[in-house]
C-alpha cells in the first residue's frame, strides 16, 4: 500500500513509522529541523510497546516532488494549516485515492471536503499520546495506540479493508467504524474536555482526576460537549461523559492534551478549533457552553504562541 503522510509529527510519525516497518511504501512530508534530522539520521519512534528506527525514510518538504497517485494520504497537520496544506497535496490524489485526516476536532472534514472531494474523504480518529521530543524523534507516552476510521456512507470499502489489514500487522489497535461521524464526536467529547481542563489548570490528568472539584470540572466539560453533539443530531450514548471519565482513570497520570503541551512550549494553540468550536456549535443550536466559553477566553491571548 502506497501511503503519504502530510505532517510527520507525533501521530503521523508513529503511524507512519509502524506502517513502513510493516511493509507499506510510506512517504513523509515534513519541514524545518524535523525534516533535516529525518534526512540526516532517519526517523526514530521511542515507544513502550516497541521502538522503530527508519534509517532512510522517504521524506520531503515538497509534495510535488513525490510521484503519485497514492493509495492513501494521511493528513496530520495543525488545524490552522488545513486548507493550504490540503491544496498542496492535491497532485498526489488519483481517482481512487483515499484521504484521511487524523486532526483534532469535528470541523476538520467540513473544511477538507470541498478541497479534496467527498469521494476521497474518509473519516478517522487516533488515540495516542505522542509528541516530537526532539527533531527526528517521536516519543510515545503510555501504551495506547488506537485508530478508528471509515467511509462516511458506512460501507466497508476495499481501501478501508486494506488499511485495516496493514495497521493490524503493526500492533496498532485498528477498527473500521460504520458511523464515523459519531466516532469523531465520541473522541471530541473526550479530547476537548481533556484539552480544556489540562490547559486551563496547567496540569496533567493525574492530579485533576484525584481532586473532587477538578474531577467534576472535567466531567462537566465532557457533558457540555456531548449535549452540543446530540443537539446536532449525533447519536451519542447518554453516559458517554461518565464512560470517558472511567476510561481516563485507566490512563497514565502523566497523560495530558497536546493543547497543554503547546501552551507550555509557547506554541500556537488549536483552542479556537477545540473549545471555540464547542461554543460556536452550541450557539447554533441554543445549547449553553459556559465551561468551554471560559476555557476559550482564558486561553485566547496565548493562541498565537509566545513568538507572536
mmCIF file of N, CA and C in Angstrom, residues 51-114:
data_model
loop_
_atom_site.group_PDB
_atom_site.id
_atom_site.type_symbol
_atom_site.label_atom_id
_atom_site.label_comp_id
_atom_site.label_asym_id
_atom_site.label_seq_id
_atom_site.Cartn_x
_atom_site.Cartn_y
_atom_site.Cartn_z
ATOM 1 N N UNK A 51 10.135 0.143 19.881
ATOM 2 C CA UNK A 51 10.775 1.219 19.123
ATOM 3 C C UNK A 51 10.827 0.853 17.641
ATOM 4 N N UNK A 52 10.881 1.874 16.804
ATOM 5 C CA UNK A 52 11.091 1.693 15.368
ATOM 6 C C UNK A 52 12.111 2.726 14.919
ATOM 7 N N UNK A 53 13.100 2.288 14.126
ATOM 8 C CA UNK A 53 14.038 3.234 13.517
ATOM 9 C C UNK A 53 14.017 3.025 12.011
ATOM 10 N N UNK A 54 13.655 4.089 11.304
ATOM 11 C CA UNK A 54 13.732 4.073 9.842
ATOM 12 C C UNK A 54 14.979 4.843 9.456
ATOM 13 N N UNK A 55 16.064 4.176 9.071
ATOM 14 C CA UNK A 55 17.329 4.885 8.838
ATOM 15 C C UNK A 55 17.290 5.831 7.644
ATOM 16 N N UNK A 56 16.520 5.481 6.621
ATOM 17 C CA UNK A 56 16.454 6.333 5.427
ATOM 18 C C UNK A 56 15.005 6.461 4.948
ATOM 19 N N UNK A 57 14.193 7.185 5.709
ATOM 20 C CA UNK A 57 12.795 7.329 5.293
ATOM 21 C C UNK A 57 12.679 8.184 4.038
ATOM 22 N N UNK A 58 11.639 7.941 3.265
ATOM 23 C CA UNK A 58 11.326 8.809 2.130
ATOM 24 C C UNK A 58 10.665 10.068 2.696
ATOM 25 N N UNK A 59 11.378 11.196 2.658
ATOM 26 C CA UNK A 59 10.864 12.405 3.278
ATOM 27 C C UNK A 59 11.180 13.615 2.415
ATOM 28 N N UNK A 60 10.257 14.553 2.365
ATOM 29 C CA UNK A 60 10.422 15.755 1.560
ATOM 30 C C UNK A 60 9.627 16.885 2.202
ATOM 31 N N UNK A 61 9.929 18.122 1.812
ATOM 32 C CA UNK A 61 9.089 19.253 2.209
ATOM 33 C C UNK A 61 8.242 19.736 1.036
ATOM 34 N N UNK A 62 8.348 19.041 -0.094
ATOM 35 C CA UNK A 62 7.652 19.450 -1.307
ATOM 36 C C UNK A 62 6.779 18.296 -1.815
ATOM 37 N N UNK A 63 5.481 18.314 -1.536
ATOM 38 C CA UNK A 63 4.621 17.219 -2.005
ATOM 39 C C UNK A 63 4.691 17.014 -3.510
ATOM 40 N N UNK A 64 4.936 18.084 -4.257
ATOM 41 C CA UNK A 64 5.007 17.968 -5.706
ATOM 42 C C UNK A 64 6.159 17.124 -6.201
ATOM 43 N N UNK A 65 7.158 16.878 -5.334
ATOM 44 C CA UNK A 65 8.305 16.055 -5.733
ATOM 45 C C UNK A 65 8.016 14.559 -5.642
ATOM 46 N N UNK A 66 6.890 14.192 -5.024
ATOM 47 C CA UNK A 66 6.531 12.782 -4.884
ATOM 48 C C UNK A 66 5.764 12.301 -6.107
ATOM 49 N N UNK A 67 6.010 11.077 -6.475
ATOM 50 C CA UNK A 67 5.346 10.506 -7.648
ATOM 51 C C UNK A 67 4.034 9.848 -7.227
ATOM 52 N N UNK A 68 2.934 10.418 -7.686
ATOM 53 C CA UNK A 68 1.626 9.876 -7.370
ATOM 54 C C UNK A 68 1.089 9.052 -8.528
ATOM 55 N N UNK A 69 -0.131 8.581 -8.431
ATOM 56 C CA UNK A 69 -1.004 8.778 -7.276
ATOM 57 C C UNK A 69 -0.704 7.785 -6.150
ATOM 58 N N UNK A 70 -1.178 8.121 -4.957
ATOM 59 C CA UNK A 70 -1.037 7.270 -3.786
ATOM 60 C C UNK A 70 -2.351 6.534 -3.524
ATOM 61 N N UNK A 71 -2.241 5.404 -2.832
ATOM 62 C CA UNK A 71 -3.454 4.698 -2.419
ATOM 63 C C UNK A 71 -4.178 5.478 -1.325
ATOM 64 N N UNK A 72 -3.380 6.137 -0.466
ATOM 65 C CA UNK A 72 -3.956 6.827 0.685
ATOM 66 C C UNK A 72 -3.062 7.999 1.070
ATOM 67 N N UNK A 73 -3.680 9.124 1.392
ATOM 68 C CA UNK A 73 -2.983 10.252 2.002
ATOM 69 C C UNK A 73 -3.517 10.402 3.418
ATOM 70 N N UNK A 74 -2.620 10.359 4.393
ATOM 71 C CA UNK A 74 -2.997 10.554 5.791
ATOM 72 C C UNK A 74 -2.532 11.945 6.205
ATOM 73 N N UNK A 75 -3.456 12.717 6.713
ATOM 74 C CA UNK A 75 -3.288 14.151 6.918
ATOM 75 C C UNK A 75 -3.201 14.420 8.418
ATOM 76 N N UNK A 76 -2.089 15.009 8.863
ATOM 77 C CA UNK A 76 -1.883 15.199 10.306
ATOM 78 C C UNK A 76 -1.167 16.515 10.591
ATOM 79 N N UNK A 77 -1.681 17.601 10.010
ATOM 80 C CA UNK A 77 -1.106 18.923 10.255
ATOM 81 C C UNK A 77 -1.949 19.647 11.298
ATOM 82 N N UNK A 78 -1.407 20.736 11.847
ATOM 83 C CA UNK A 78 -2.169 21.544 12.783
ATOM 84 C C UNK A 78 -3.370 22.163 12.062
ATOM 85 N N UNK A 79 -4.420 22.410 12.806
ATOM 86 C CA UNK A 79 -5.692 22.784 12.193
ATOM 87 C C UNK A 79 -5.633 24.101 11.421
ATOM 88 N N UNK A 80 -4.787 25.031 11.861
ATOM 89 C CA UNK A 80 -4.731 26.310 11.148
ATOM 90 C C UNK A 80 -4.077 26.178 9.763
ATOM 91 N N UNK A 81 -3.398 25.071 9.509
ATOM 92 C CA UNK A 81 -2.755 24.837 8.213
ATOM 93 C C UNK A 81 -3.625 24.017 7.262
ATOM 94 N N UNK A 82 -4.836 23.687 7.675
ATOM 95 C CA UNK A 82 -5.625 22.670 6.976
ATOM 96 C C UNK A 82 -5.805 22.939 5.489
ATOM 97 N N UNK A 83 -6.416 24.047 5.129
ATOM 98 C CA UNK A 83 -6.785 24.260 3.731
ATOM 99 C C UNK A 83 -5.559 24.384 2.830
ATOM 100 N N UNK A 84 -4.568 25.177 3.258
ATOM 101 C CA UNK A 84 -3.374 25.358 2.426
ATOM 102 C C UNK A 84 -2.616 24.047 2.263
ATOM 103 N N UNK A 85 -2.476 23.294 3.342
ATOM 104 C CA UNK A 85 -1.760 22.020 3.265
ATOM 105 C C UNK A 85 -2.504 21.021 2.388
ATOM 106 N N UNK A 86 -3.825 21.012 2.466
ATOM 107 C CA UNK A 86 -4.607 20.085 1.643
ATOM 108 C C UNK A 86 -4.450 20.411 0.156
ATOM 109 N N UNK A 87 -4.451 21.682 -0.183
ATOM 110 C CA UNK A 87 -4.285 22.060 -1.591
ATOM 111 C C UNK A 87 -2.910 21.654 -2.113
ATOM 112 N N UNK A 88 -1.909 21.682 -1.242
ATOM 113 C CA UNK A 88 -0.553 21.355 -1.689
ATOM 114 C C UNK A 88 -0.373 19.888 -2.042
ATOM 115 N N UNK A 89 -1.242 19.016 -1.516
ATOM 116 C CA UNK A 89 -1.076 17.582 -1.791
ATOM 117 C C UNK A 89 -2.061 17.069 -2.844
ATOM 118 N N UNK A 90 -2.826 17.944 -3.459
ATOM 119 C CA UNK A 90 -3.774 17.503 -4.486
ATOM 120 C C UNK A 90 -3.117 16.728 -5.630
ATOM 121 N N UNK A 91 -1.872 17.066 -6.041
ATOM 122 C CA UNK A 91 -1.236 16.274 -7.108
ATOM 123 C C UNK A 91 -1.007 14.801 -6.742
ATOM 124 N N UNK A 92 -1.081 14.461 -5.446
ATOM 125 C CA UNK A 92 -0.856 13.073 -5.029
ATOM 126 C C UNK A 92 -2.108 12.216 -5.151
ATOM 127 N N UNK A 93 -3.249 12.853 -5.385
ATOM 128 C CA UNK A 93 -4.516 12.134 -5.404
ATOM 129 C C UNK A 93 -4.868 11.658 -6.806
ATOM 130 N N UNK A 94 -5.231 10.381 -6.899
ATOM 131 C CA UNK A 94 -5.771 9.823 -8.125
ATOM 132 C C UNK A 94 -7.260 9.587 -7.963
ATOM 133 N N UNK A 95 -7.911 8.993 -8.961
ATOM 134 C CA UNK A 95 -9.371 8.791 -8.888
ATOM 135 C C UNK A 95 -9.815 7.874 -7.758
ATOM 136 N N UNK A 96 -8.907 7.006 -7.259
ATOM 137 C CA UNK A 96 -9.296 6.063 -6.200
ATOM 138 C C UNK A 96 -8.548 6.294 -4.898
ATOM 139 N N UNK A 97 -7.815 7.389 -4.801
ATOM 140 C CA UNK A 97 -7.041 7.670 -3.586
ATOM 141 C C UNK A 97 -7.973 7.999 -2.422
ATOM 142 N N UNK A 98 -7.667 7.431 -1.256
ATOM 143 C CA UNK A 98 -8.363 7.805 -0.036
ATOM 144 C C UNK A 98 -7.620 8.931 0.665
ATOM 145 N N UNK A 99 -8.366 9.777 1.347
ATOM 146 C CA UNK A 99 -7.780 10.908 2.071
ATOM 147 C C UNK A 99 -8.361 10.890 3.482
ATOM 148 N N UNK A 100 -7.475 10.787 4.485
ATOM 149 C CA UNK A 100 -7.924 10.564 5.850
ATOM 150 C C UNK A 100 -7.230 11.540 6.787
ATOM 151 N N UNK A 101 -8.006 12.344 7.500
ATOM 152 C CA UNK A 101 -7.438 13.316 8.430
ATOM 153 C C UNK A 101 -7.433 12.772 9.851
ATOM 154 N N UNK A 102 -6.260 12.820 10.490
ATOM 155 C CA UNK A 102 -6.133 12.439 11.899
ATOM 156 C C UNK A 102 -6.103 13.665 12.805
ATOM 157 N N UNK A 103 -6.525 14.796 12.294
ATOM 158 C CA UNK A 103 -6.520 16.031 13.070
ATOM 159 C C UNK A 103 -7.560 15.986 14.187
ATOM 160 N N UNK A 104 -7.413 16.919 15.111
ATOM 161 C CA UNK A 104 -8.381 17.056 16.193
ATOM 162 C C UNK A 104 -9.631 17.779 15.703
ATOM 163 N N UNK A 105 -10.685 17.691 16.504
ATOM 164 C CA UNK A 105 -11.872 18.485 16.240
ATOM 165 C C UNK A 105 -12.904 17.793 15.378
ATOM 166 N N UNK A 106 -14.082 18.441 15.254
ATOM 167 C CA UNK A 106 -15.192 17.887 14.484
ATOM 168 C C UNK A 106 -15.466 18.678 13.208
ATOM 169 N N UNK A 107 -14.712 19.737 12.968
ATOM 170 C CA UNK A 107 -14.954 20.564 11.783
ATOM 171 C C UNK A 107 -13.927 20.334 10.680
ATOM 172 N N UNK A 108 -12.912 19.506 10.977
ATOM 173 C CA UNK A 108 -11.810 19.294 10.039
ATOM 174 C C UNK A 108 -12.300 18.805 8.670
ATOM 175 N N UNK A 109 -13.185 17.811 8.656
ATOM 176 C CA UNK A 109 -13.615 17.236 7.381
ATOM 177 C C UNK A 109 -14.541 18.169 6.609
ATOM 178 N N UNK A 110 -15.235 19.048 7.321
ATOM 179 C CA UNK A 110 -16.050 20.045 6.634
ATOM 180 C C UNK A 110 -15.171 21.027 5.863
ATOM 181 N N UNK A 111 -13.973 21.285 6.385
ATOM 182 C CA UNK A 111 -13.019 22.158 5.690
ATOM 183 C C UNK A 111 -12.387 21.414 4.517
ATOM 184 N N UNK A 112 -12.105 20.128 4.705
ATOM 185 C CA UNK A 112 -11.383 19.346 3.700
ATOM 186 C C UNK A 112 -12.245 18.900 2.533
ATOM 187 N N UNK A 113 -13.514 18.647 2.781
ATOM 188 C CA UNK A 113 -14.382 18.064 1.735
ATOM 189 C C UNK A 113 -14.409 18.893 0.450
ATOM 190 N N UNK A 114 -14.577 20.227 0.525
ATOM 191 C CA UNK A 114 -14.581 20.998 -0.722
ATOM 192 C C UNK A 114 -13.235 21.020 -1.436
#
